[in-house]
CSV table of N, CA and C in Angstrom, one decimal:
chain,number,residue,atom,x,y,z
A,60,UNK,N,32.7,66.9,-27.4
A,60,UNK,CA,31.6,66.0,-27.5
A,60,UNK,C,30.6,66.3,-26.4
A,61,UNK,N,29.4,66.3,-26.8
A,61,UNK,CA,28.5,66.6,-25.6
A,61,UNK,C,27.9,65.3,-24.9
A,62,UNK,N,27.7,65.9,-23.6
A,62,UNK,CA,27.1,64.8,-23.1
A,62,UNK,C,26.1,64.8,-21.8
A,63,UNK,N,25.1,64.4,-23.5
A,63,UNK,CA,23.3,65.2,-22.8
A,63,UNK,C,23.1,64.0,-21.9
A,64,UNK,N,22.1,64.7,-20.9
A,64,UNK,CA,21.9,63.7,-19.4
A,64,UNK,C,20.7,64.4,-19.2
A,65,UNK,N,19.4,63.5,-18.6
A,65,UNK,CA,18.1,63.7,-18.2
A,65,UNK,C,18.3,63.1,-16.8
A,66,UNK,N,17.0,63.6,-16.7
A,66,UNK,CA,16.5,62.6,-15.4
A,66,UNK,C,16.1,61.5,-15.4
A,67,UNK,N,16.3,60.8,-14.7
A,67,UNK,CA,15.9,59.1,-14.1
A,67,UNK,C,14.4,59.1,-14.2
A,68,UNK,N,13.8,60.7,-13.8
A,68,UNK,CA,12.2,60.3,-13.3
A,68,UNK,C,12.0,60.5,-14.8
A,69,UNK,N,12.6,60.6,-15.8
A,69,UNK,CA,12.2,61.0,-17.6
A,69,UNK,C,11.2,60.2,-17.9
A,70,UNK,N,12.1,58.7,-17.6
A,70,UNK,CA,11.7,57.8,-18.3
A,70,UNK,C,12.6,57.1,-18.9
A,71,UNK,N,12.6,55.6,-19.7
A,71,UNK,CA,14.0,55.3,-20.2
A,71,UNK,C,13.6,55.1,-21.5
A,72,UNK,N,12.6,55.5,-22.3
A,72,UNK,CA,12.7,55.2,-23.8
A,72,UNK,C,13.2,56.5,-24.1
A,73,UNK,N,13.0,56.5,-25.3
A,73,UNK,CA,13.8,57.7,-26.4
A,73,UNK,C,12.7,58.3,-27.1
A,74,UNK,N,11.2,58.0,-26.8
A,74,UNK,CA,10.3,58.7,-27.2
A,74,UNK,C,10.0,59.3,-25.8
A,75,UNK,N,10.4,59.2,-24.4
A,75,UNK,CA,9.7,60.4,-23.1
A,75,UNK,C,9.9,61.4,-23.7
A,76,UNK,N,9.5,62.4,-22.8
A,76,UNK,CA,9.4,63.8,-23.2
A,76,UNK,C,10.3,64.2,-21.8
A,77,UNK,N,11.0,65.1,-22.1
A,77,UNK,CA,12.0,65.2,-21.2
A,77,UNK,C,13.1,66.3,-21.4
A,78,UNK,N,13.8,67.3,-20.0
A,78,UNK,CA,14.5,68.4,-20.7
A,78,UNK,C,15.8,67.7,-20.7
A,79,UNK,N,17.2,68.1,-21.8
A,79,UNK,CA,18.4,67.3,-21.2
A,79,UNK,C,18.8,68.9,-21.1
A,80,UNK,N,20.3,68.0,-20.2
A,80,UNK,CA,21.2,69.2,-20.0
A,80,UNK,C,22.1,68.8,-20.5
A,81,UNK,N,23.6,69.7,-20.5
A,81,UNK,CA,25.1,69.5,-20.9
A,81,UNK,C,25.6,70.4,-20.2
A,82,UNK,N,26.8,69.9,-19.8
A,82,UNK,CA,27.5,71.3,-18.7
A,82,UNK,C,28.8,71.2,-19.7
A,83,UNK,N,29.4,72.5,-20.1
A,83,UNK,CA,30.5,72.6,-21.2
A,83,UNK,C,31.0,73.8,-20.8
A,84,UNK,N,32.1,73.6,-20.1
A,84,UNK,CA,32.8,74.5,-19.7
A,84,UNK,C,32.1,75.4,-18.5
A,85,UNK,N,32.2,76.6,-18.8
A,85,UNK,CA,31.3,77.4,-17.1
A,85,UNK,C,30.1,78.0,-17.8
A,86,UNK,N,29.4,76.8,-19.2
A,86,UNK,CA,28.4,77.2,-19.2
A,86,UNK,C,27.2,75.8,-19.6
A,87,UNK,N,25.9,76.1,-18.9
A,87,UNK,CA,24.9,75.3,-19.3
A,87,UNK,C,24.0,75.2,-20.4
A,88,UNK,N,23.8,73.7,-20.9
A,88,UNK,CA,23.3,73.9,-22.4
A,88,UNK,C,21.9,73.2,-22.0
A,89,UNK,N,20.9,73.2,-22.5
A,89,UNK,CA,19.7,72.7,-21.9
A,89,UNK,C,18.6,72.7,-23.7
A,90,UNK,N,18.0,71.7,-24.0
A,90,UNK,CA,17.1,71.2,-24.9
A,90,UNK,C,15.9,70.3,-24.5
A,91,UNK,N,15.2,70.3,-25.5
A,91,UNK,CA,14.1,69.7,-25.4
A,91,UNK,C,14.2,68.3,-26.1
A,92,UNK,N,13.8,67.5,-25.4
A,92,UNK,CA,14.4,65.8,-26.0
A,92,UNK,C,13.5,66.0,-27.8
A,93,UNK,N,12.3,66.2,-27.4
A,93,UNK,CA,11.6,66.2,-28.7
A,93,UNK,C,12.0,67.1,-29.7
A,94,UNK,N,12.8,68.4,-29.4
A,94,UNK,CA,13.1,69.0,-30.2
A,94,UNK,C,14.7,69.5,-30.0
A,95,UNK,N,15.5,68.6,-30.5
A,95,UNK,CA,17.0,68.4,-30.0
A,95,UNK,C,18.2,69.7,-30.4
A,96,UNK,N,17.6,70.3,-31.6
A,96,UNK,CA,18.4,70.9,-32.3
A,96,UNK,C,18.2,72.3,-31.9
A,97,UNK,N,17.2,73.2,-30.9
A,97,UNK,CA,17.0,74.1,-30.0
A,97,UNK,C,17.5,73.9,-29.0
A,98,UNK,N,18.3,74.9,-28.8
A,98,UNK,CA,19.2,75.1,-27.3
A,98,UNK,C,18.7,76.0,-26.5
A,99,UNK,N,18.8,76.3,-25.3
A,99,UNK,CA,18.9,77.7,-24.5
A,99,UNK,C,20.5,77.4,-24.0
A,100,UNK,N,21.3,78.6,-24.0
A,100,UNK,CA,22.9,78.5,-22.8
A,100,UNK,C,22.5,79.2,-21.8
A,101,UNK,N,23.0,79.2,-20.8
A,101,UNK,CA,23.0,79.4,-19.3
A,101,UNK,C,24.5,80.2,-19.0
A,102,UNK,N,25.2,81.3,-18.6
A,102,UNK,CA,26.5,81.5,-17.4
A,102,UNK,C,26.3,80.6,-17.0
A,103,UNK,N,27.1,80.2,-16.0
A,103,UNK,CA,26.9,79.3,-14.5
A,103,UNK,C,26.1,79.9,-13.4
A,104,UNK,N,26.0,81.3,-13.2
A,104,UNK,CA,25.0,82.1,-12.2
A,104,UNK,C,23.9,82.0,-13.3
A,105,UNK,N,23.5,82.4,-14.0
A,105,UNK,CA,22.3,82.1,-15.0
A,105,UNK,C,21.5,81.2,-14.5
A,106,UNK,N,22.2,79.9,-14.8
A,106,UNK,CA,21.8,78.6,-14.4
A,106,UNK,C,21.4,78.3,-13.3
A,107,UNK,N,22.4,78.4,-12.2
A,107,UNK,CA,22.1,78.7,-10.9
A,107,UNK,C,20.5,79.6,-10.2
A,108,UNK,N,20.5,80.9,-10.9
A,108,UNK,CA,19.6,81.5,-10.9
A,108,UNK,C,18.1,80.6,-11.1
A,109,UNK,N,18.1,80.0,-12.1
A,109,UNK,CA,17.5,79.1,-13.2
A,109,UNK,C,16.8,78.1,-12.6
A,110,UNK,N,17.8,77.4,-11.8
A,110,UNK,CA,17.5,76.5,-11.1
A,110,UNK,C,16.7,76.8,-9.6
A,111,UNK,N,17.3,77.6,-9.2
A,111,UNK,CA,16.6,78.2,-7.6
A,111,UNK,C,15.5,78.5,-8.4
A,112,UNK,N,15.0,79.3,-9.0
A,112,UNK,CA,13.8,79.1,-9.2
A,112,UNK,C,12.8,78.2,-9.7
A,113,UNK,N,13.0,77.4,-10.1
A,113,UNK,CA,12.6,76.4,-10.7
A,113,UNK,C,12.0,75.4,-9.1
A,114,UNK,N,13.3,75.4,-8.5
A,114,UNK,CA,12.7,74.6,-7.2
A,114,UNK,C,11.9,75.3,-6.2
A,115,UNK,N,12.2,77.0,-6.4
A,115,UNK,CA,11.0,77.3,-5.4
A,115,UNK,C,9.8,77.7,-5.8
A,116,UNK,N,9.3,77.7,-7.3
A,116,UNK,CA,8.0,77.5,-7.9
A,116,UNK,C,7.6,76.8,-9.2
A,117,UNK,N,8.3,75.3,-8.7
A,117,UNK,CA,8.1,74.4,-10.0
A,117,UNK,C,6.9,73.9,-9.9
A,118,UNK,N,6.6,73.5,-8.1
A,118,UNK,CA,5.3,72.9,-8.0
A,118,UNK,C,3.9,73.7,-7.9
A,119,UNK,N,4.2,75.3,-8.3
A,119,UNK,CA,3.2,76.4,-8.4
A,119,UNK,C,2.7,75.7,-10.0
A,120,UNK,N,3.6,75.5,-10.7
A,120,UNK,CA,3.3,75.6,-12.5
A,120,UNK,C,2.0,74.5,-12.4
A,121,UNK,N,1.8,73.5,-11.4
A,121,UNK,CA,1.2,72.6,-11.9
A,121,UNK,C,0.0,72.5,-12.1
């Protein structure tokens, strides 16, 4: 059973826009709230990877 989790900063309706995750096993599953039935999977270094970058040029994207 999955069990998708956002962020707090999302929003709390069911129309935000927002990415979820699922951690399942030693790998990450990641979708788009608006479009649920699209996945990307992640390894756990993947992910990892994924994520460091994300925090050291999330606030370049803006």
């Amino acid at each position: 059973m999955s069990r998708w989790r956002k962020s707090s900063r999302s929003g709390a309706t069911d129309n935000s826009e927002c990415v979820e995750i699922d951690f399942t096993g030693p790998t990450a599953v990641l979708r788009d709230s608006k479009n649920p039935a699209e996945t990307i999977f992640f390894s756990g270094s993947s992910f990892r990877a994924f994520v460091g970058l994300a925090c050291r040029y999330g606030d370049a994207a803006r």
